[in-house]
Coordinates of C-alpha atoms and ligand atoms in Angstrom, one line a residue:
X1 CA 32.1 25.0 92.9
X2 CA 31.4 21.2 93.9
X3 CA 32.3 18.5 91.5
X4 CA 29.3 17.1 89.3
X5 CA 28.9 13.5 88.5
X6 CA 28.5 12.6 85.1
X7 CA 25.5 11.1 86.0
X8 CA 24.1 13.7 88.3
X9 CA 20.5 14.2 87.0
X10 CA 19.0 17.5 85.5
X11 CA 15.8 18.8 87.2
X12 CA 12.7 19.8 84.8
X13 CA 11.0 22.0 86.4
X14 CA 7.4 22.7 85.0
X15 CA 4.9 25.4 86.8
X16 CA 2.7 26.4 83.1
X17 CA 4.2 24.1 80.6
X18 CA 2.3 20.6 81.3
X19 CA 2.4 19.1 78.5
X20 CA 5.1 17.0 75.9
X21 CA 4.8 18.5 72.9
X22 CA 6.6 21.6 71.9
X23 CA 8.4 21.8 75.5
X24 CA 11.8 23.5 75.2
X25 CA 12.4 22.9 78.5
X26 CA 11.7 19.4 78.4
X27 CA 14.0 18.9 74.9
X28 CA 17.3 20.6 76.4
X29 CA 16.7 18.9 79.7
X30 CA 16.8 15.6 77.5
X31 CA 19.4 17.2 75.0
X32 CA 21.8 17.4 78.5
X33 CA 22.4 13.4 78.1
X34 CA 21.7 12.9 81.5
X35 CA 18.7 11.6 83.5
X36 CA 15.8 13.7 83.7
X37 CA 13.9 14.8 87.0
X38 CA 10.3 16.1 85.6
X39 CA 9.2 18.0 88.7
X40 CA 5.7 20.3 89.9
X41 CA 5.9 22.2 93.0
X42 CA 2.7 23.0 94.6
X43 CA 3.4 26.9 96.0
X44 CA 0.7 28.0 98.0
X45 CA 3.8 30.5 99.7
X46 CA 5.1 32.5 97.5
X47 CA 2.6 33.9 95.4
X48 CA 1.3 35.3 98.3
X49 CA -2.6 36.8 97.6
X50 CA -2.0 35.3 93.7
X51 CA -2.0 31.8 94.3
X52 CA -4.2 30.1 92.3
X53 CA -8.0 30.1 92.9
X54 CA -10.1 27.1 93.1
X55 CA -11.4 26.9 89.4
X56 CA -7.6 27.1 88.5
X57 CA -6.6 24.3 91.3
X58 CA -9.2 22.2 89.9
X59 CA -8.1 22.3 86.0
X60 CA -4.6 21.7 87.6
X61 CA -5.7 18.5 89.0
X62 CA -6.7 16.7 85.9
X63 CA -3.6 18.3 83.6
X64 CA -1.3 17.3 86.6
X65 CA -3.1 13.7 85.9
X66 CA -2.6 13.5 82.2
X67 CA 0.9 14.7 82.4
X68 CA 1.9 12.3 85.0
X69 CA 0.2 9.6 82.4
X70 CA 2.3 10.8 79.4
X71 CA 5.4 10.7 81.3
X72 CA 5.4 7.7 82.1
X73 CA 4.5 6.1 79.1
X74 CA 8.0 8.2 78.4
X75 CA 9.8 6.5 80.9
X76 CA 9.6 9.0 83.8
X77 CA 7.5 9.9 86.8
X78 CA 6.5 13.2 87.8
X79 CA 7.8 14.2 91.3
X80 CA 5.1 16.4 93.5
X81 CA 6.7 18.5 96.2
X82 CA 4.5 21.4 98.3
X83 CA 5.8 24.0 99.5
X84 CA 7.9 27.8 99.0
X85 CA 9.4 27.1 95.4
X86 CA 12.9 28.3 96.1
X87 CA 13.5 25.6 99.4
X88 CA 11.9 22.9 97.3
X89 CA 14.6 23.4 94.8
X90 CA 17.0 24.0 97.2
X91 CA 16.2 21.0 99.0
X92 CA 15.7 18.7 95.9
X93 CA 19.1 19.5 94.5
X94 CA 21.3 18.6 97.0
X95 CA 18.8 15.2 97.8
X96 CA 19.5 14.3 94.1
X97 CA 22.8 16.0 93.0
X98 CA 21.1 17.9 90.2
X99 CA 23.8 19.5 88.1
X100 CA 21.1 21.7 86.2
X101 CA 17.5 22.8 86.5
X102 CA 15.9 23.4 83.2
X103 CA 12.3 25.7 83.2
X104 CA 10.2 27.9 81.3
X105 CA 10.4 31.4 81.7
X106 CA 7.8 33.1 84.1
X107 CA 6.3 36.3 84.0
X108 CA 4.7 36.9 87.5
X109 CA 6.5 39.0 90.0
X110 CA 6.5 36.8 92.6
X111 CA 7.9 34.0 90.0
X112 CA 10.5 35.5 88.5
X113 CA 11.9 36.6 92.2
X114 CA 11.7 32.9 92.7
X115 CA 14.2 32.4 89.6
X116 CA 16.4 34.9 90.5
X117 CA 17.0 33.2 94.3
X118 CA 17.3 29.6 92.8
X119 CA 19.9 30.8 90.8
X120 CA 22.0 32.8 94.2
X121 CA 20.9 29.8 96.3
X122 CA 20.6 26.2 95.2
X123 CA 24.0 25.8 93.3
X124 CA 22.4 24.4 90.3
X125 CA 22.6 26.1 86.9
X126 CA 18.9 27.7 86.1
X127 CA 18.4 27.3 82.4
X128 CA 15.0 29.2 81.4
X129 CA 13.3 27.9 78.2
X130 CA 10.2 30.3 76.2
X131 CA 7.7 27.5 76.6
X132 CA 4.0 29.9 77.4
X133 CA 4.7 32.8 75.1
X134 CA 5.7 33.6 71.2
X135 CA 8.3 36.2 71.9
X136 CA 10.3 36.7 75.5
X137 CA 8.1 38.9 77.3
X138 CA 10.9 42.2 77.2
X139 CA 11.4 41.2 73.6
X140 CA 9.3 43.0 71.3
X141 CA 10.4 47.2 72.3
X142 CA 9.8 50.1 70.4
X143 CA 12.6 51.8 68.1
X144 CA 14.1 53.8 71.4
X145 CA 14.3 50.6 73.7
X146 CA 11.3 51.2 75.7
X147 CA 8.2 49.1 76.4
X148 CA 4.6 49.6 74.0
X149 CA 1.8 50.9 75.7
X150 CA -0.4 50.6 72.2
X151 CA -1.6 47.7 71.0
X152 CA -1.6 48.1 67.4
X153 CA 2.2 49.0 67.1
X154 CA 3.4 46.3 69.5
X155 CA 1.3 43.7 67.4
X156 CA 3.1 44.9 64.6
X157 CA 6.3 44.5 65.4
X158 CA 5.5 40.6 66.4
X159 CA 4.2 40.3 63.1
X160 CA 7.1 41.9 61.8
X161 CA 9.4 38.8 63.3
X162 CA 7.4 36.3 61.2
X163 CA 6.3 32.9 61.9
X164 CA 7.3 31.4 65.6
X165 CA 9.8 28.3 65.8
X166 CA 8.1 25.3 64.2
X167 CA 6.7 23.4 67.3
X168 CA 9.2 20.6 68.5
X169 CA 7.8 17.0 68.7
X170 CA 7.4 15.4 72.1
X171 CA 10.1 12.9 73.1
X172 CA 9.1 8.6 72.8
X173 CA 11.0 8.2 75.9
X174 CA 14.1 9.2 78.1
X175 CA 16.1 8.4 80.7
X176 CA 13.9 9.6 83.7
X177 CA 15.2 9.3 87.5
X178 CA 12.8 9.2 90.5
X179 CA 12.5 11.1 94.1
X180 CA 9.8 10.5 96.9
X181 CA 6.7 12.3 95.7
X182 CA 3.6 13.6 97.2
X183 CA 0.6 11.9 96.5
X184 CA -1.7 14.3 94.5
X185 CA -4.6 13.4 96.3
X186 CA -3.3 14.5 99.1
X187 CA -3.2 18.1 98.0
X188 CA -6.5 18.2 97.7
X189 CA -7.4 20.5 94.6
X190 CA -10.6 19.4 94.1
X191 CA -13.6 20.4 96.0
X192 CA -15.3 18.3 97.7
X193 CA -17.5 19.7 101.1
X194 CA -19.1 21.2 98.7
X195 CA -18.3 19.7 95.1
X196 CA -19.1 22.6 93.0
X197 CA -17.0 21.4 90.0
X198 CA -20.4 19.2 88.2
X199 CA -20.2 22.2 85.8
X200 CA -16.9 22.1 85.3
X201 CA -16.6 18.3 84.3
X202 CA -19.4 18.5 82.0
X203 CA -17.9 21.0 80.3
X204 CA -13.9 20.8 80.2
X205 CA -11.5 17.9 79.4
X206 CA -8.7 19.1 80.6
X207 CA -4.7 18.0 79.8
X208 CA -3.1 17.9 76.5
X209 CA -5.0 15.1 75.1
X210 CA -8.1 17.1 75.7
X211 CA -6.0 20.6 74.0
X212 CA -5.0 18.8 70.7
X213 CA -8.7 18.0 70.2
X214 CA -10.1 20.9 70.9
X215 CA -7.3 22.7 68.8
X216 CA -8.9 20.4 65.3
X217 CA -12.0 21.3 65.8
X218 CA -11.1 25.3 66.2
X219 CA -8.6 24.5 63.1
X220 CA -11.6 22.9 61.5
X221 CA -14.9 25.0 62.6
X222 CA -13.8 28.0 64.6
X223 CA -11.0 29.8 62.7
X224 CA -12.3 30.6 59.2
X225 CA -15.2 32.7 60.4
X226 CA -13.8 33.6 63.8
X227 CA -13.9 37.6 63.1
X228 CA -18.3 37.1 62.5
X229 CA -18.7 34.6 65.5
X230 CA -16.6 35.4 68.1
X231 CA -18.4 37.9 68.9
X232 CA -21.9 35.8 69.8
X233 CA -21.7 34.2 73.1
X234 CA -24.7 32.3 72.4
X235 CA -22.6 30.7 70.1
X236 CA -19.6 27.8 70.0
X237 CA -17.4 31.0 68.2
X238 CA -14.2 31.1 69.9
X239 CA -11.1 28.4 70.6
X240 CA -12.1 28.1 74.2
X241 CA -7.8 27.3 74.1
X242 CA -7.7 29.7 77.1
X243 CA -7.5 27.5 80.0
X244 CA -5.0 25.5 77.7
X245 CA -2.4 28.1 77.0
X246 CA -3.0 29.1 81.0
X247 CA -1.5 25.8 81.9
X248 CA 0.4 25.4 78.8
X249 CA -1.7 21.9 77.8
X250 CA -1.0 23.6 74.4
X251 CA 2.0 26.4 73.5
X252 CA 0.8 29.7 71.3
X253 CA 3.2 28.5 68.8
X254 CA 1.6 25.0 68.0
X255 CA -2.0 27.2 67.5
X256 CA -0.3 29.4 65.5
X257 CA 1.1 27.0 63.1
X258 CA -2.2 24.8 63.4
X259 CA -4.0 27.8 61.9
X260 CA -1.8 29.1 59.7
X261 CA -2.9 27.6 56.4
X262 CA -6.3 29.0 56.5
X263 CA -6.4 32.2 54.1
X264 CA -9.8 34.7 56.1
X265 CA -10.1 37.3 57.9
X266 CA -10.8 35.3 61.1
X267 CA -7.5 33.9 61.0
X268 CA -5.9 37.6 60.6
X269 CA -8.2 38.5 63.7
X270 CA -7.6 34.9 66.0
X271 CA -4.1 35.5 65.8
X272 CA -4.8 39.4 67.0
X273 CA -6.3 37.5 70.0
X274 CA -3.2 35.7 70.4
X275 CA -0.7 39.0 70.2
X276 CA -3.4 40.5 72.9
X277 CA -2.4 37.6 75.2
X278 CA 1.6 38.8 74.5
X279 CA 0.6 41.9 75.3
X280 CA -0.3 41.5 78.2
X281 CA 2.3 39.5 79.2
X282 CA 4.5 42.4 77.9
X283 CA 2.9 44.9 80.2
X284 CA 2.7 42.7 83.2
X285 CA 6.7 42.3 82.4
X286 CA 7.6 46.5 82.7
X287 CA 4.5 47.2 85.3
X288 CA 5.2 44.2 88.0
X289 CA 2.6 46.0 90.3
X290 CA 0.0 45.9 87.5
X291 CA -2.4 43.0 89.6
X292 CA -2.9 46.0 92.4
X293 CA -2.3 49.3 90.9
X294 CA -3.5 51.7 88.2
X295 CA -1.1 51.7 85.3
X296 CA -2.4 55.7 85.2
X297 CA -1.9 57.2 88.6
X298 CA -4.8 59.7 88.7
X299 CA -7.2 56.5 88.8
X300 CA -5.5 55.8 92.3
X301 CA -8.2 59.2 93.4
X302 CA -11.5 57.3 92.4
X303 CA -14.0 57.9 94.4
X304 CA -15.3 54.0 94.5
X305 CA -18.3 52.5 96.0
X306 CA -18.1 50.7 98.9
X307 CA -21.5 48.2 98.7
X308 CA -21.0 44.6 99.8
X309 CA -24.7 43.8 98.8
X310 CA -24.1 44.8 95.3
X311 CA -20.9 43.0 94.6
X312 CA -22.9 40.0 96.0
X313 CA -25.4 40.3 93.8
X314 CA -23.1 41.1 90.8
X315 CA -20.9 38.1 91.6
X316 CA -24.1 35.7 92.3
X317 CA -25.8 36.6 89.0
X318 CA -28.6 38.3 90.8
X319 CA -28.3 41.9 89.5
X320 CA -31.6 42.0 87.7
X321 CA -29.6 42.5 84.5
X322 CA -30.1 39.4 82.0
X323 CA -27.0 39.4 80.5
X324 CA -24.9 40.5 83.0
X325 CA -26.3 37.6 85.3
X326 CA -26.4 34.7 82.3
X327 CA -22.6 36.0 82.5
X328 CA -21.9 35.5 86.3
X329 CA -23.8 32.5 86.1
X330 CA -22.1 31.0 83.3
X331 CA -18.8 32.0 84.9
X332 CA -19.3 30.0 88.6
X333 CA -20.9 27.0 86.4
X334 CA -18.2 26.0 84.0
X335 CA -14.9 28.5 85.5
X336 CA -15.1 30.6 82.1
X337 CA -17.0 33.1 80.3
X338 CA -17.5 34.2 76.8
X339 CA -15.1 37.8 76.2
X340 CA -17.4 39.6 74.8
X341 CA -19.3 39.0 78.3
X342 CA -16.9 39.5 80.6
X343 CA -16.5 43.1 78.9
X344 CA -19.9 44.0 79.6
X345 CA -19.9 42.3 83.5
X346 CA -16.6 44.5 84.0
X347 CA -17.6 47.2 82.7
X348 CA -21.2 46.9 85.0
X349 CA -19.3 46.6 88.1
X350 CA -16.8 49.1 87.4
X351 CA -19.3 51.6 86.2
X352 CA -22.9 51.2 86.5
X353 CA -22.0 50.4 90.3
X354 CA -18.8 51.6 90.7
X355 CA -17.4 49.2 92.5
X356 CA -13.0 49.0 92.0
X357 CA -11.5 46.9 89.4
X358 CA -9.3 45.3 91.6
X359 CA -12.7 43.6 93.3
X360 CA -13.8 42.2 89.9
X361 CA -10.3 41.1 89.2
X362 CA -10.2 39.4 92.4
X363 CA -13.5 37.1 91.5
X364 CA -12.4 36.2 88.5
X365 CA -8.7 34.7 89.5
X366 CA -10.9 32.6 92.0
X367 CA -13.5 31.5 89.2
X368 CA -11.9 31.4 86.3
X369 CA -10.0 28.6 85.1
X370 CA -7.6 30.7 82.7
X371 CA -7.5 32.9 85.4
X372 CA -3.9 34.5 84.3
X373 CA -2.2 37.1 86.8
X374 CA -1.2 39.4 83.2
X375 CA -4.3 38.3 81.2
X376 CA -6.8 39.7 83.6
X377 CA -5.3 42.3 85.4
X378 CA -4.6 44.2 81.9
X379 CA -8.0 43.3 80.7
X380 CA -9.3 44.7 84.3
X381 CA -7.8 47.9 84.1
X382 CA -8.5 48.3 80.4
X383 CA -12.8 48.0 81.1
X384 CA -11.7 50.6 83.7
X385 CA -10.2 53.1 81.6
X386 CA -6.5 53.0 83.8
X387 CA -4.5 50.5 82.1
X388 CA -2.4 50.8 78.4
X389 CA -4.3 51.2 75.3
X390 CA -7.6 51.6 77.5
X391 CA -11.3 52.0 76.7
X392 CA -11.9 55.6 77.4
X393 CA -13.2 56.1 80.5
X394 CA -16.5 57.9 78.9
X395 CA -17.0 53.9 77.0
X396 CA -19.9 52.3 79.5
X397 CA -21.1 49.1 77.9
X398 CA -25.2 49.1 77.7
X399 CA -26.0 45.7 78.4
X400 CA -29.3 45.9 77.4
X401 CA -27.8 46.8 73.7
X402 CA -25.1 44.7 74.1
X403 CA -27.6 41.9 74.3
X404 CA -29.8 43.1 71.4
X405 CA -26.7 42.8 69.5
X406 CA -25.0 40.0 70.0
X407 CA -27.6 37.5 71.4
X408 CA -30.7 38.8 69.3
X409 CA -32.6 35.9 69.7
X410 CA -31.6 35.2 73.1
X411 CA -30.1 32.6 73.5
X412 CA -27.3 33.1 75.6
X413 CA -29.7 35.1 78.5
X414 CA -32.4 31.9 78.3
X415 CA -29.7 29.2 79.1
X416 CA -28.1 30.8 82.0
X417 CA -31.5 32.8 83.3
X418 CA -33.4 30.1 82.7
X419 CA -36.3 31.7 84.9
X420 CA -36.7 34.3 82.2
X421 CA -37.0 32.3 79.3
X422 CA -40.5 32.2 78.6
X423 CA -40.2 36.1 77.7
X424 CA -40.6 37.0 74.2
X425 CA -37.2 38.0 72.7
X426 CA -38.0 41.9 72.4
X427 CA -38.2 41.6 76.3
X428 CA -35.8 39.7 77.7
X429 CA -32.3 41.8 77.6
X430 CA -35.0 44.4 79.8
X431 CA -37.9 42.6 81.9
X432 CA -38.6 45.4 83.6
X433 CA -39.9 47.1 80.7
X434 CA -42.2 44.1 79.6
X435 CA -46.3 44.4 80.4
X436 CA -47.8 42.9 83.0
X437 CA -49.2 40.5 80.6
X438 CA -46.4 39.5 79.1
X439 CA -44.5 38.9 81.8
X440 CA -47.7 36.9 83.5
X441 CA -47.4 34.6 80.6
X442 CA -44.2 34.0 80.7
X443 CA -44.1 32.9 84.6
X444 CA -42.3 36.0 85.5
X445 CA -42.8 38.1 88.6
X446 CA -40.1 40.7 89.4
X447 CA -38.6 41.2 92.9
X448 CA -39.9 37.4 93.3
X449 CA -38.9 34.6 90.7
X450 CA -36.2 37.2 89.1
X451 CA -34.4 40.1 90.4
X452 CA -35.9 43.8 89.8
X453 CA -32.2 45.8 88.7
X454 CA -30.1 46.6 91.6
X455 CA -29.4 49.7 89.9
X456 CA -31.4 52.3 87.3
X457 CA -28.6 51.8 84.3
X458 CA -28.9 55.8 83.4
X459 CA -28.8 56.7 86.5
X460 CA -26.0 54.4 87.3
X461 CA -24.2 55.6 84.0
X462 CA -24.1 59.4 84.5
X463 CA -23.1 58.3 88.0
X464 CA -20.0 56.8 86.7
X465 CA -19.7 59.7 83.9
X466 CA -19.3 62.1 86.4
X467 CA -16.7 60.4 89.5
X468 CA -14.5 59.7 86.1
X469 CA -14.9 62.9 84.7
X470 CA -14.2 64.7 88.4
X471 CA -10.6 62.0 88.0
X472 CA -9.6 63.8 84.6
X473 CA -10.5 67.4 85.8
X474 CA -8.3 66.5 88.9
X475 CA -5.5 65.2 87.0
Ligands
FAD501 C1 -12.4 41.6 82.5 C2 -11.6 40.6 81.7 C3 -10.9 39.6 82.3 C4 -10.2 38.6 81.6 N1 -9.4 37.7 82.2 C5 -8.7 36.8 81.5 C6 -7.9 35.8 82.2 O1 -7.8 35.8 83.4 N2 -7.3 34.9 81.4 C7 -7.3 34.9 80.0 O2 -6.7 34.0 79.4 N3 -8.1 35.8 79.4 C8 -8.7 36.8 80.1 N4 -9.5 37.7 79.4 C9 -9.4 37.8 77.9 C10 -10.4 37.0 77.2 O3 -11.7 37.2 77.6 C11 -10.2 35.5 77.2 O4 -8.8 35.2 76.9 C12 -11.1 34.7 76.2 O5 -12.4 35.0 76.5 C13 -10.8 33.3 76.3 O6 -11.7 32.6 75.5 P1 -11.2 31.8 74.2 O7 -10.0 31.0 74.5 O8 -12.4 31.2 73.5 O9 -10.7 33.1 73.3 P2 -10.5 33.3 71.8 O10 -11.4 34.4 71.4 O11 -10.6 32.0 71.0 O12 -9.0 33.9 71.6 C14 -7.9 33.0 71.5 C15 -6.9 33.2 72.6 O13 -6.4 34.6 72.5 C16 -6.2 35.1 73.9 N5 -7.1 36.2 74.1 C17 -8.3 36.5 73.5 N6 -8.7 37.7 73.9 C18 -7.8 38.2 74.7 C19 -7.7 39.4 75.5 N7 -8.6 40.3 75.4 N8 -6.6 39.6 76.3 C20 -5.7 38.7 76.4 N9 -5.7 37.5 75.7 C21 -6.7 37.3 74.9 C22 -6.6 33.9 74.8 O14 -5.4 33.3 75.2 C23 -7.5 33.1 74.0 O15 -7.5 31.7 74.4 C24 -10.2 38.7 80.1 C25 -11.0 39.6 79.5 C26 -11.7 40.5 80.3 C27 -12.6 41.6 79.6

């Protein structure tokens, strides 16, 4: 074992915890006594095919910003290194002499093979902190030891643990020490040939300053009648915390303790949102190949579609469906989409044109910016019918009465299809159906100014009924 100074510094070691607040990383590295490295590695390596996409890389950016702001004003600077996560580390600790590296716990495969060869390799003591999730991801197991494949009995046993840690304050100021550090410009995460972020700055301010705000005005508009609203995307009816709790601008525990005062039922059902997210995290924990494969092998057999013009169109917003388009649309403008949407644009490509998961899955982690490796593969393979406490496989969303529903005056389908909305409300989910008249007067002309559907949706339906049927015969 070498000698350690005294003073040798401790390395702090954020990847999803960029923020000052209720960082357990960031109050035992400063616990230690001794000077405090904050550090981001930029990994483009590792993660291989999961590296972050370029809605992701561009909320990174900004958070990367603000933190870098806030830790100054603490007394430290944030060190940017690029490059495969365990040589950076390796490297870094023998530049600086770091006795310790202190980090939150990760749940991606990739990541957590990273953390096991820092430990073998770089000398330094590892010291992993809970910083993105409530409970340790192989915490919460059933009464024989083994992981929950059921929703409602793993959320019970979280609830069963009671209220997380109260959150920890963020630090004044420490004792920080300083390295050579890339210049985040010159990793280039935002677009620029072409800059197709407009929609994204007009609609996100990302980094904790921008999280604590949000998190009032869910505290103060959003919770109380969460369970009625969330389920209108027309509507400002969810937290929208998401990309927040991706990065970790925000912990799960400071939103649950922000919310816990307020006695409704959409508190009770915002905080089953929350377990949903642990869930996940839970599953992607026991089924590391969860991303790529079916969590129940017969789906492996499925007799997919291969059609490049369709998943085009599905991913462009041209479909001739309104609200599965409004949903695409909405997606590549602002990197997010409402969840009751993204049910019913899954559940079209997976079904209606049955296209594989795994290609769905793979637009959103580019587009999304809370694209999250255990978020979005469960939710993926749950609109499929293959993954843990899935929709059955008979379960095809009818977007046309999904819209009825829950945007019955339209207003989700007329800001994102904005060609369409001069139709009267009992025609837009369904142009196709509208009279000539009506859909002269509203400027419409189908197969011209708006798609005509790429597929019939009954037709499309018992399609799907039938190659997932043939699956369960077969298994
Ligand atoms: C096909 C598909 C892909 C998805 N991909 C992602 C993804 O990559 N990243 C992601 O964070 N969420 C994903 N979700 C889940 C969900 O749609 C989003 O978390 C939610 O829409 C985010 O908006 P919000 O913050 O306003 O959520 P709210 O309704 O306000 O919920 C609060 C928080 O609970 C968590 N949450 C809510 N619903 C779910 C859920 N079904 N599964 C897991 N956590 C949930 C989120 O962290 C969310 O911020 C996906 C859902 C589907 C159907």
């Amino acid at each position: 074992m070498p000698i350690v100074s005294p003073t040798a510094p401790v390395i702090l070691w954020l990847r999803r915890e960029l923020r000052m607040h209720d960082n357990p990383a960031l109050v035992a590295a400063i616990a230690s006594g001794r000077p405090v490295l904050p550090l981001f590695i930029l990994d483009r390596e590792t993660p291989g095919r999961w590296a972050p996409g370029g809605a992701s890389l561009w909320w990174l950016h900004h958070s990367l910003v603000s933190l870098g702001e806030s830790l100054e004003k603490a007394g430290a600077k944030l060190i940017l290194r690029r490059g495969a996560a365990v040589e950076v580390l390796r490297h870094l600790v023998h530049e600086v002499g770091a006795a310790e590296i202190h980090a939150g716990r990760a749940i991606e495969p990739w990541a957590r093979k990273v953390m096991d060869e820092v430990v073998s390799t770089s000398g330094a003591k590892l010291h992993l902190h809970r910083t993105a999730l409530l409970y340790e991801p192989d915490g919460i197991r059933t009464q024989s030891g083994g992981a929950y494949g059921v929703f409602t009995p793993f959320s019970r046993a979280c609830l069963a643990r009671g209220a997380p840690d109260k959150p920890l304050s963020a630090p004044l100021s420490f004792k920080g020490v300083s390295a050579p550090s890339d210049e985040l410009a010159d990793w280039k995460l935002l677009p620029a040939r072409p800059d197709w972020a407009a929609g994204l700055r007009a609609r996100w301010v990302p980094g904790e300053a921008g999280a604590a705000q949000r998190l009032k005005r869910v505290v103060a508009d959003v919770v109380k009648g969460y369970d009625q609203t969330r389920n209108f995307p027309g509507q400002d009816g969810t937290s929208a915390l998401s990309p927040r709790l991706h990065w970790g601008e925000l912990s799960p525990g400071q939103i649950w303790h922000a919310v816990e005062g307020i006695e409704s039922k959409g508190r009770t059902t915002f905080v089953n949102e929350l377990l949903w997210r642990e869930f996940s995290a839970n599953l992607l924990w026991h089924h590391p190949d969860l991303p790529e494969k079916p969590l129940r092998p017969e789906f492996a057999a499925m007799p997919w579609r291969r059609d490049a013009a369709g998943l085009r169109a599905w991913q462009r917003g041209q479909t001739g469906i309104p609200l599965v388009d409004a949903g695409m649309r909405q997606l590549w403008n602002t990197g997010w989409m409402h969840n009751r949407v993204r049910m019913v644009v899954a559940s079209f490509l997976i079904k209606h044109l049955l296209l594989p998961w795994q290609d769905g899955e793979a637009w959103f982690w580019d587009t999304l910016v809370d694209a999250d490796l255990a978020s979005n593969s469960a939710q993926w393979q749950w609109v499929a019918g293959s993954g843990a406490d899935a929709a059955p496989y008979f379960r095809v969303f009818n977007p046309v009465l999904q819209g009825w529903k829950f945007d019955p005056k339209g207003d989700y389908v007329r800001r994102w299809v904005p060609e369409l909305a001069r139709l009267p409300d009992k025609a837009l989910q369904n142009p196709w159906d509208a009279s000539e008249e009506e859909l002269a007067a509203a400027g419409v002309r189908l197969g011209e100014t708006y798609p005509r559907p790429i597929v019939d949706l009954a037709a499309g339906r018992a399609r799907a009924l039938e190659a997932f049927a043939g699956l369960n015969k077969a298994a």
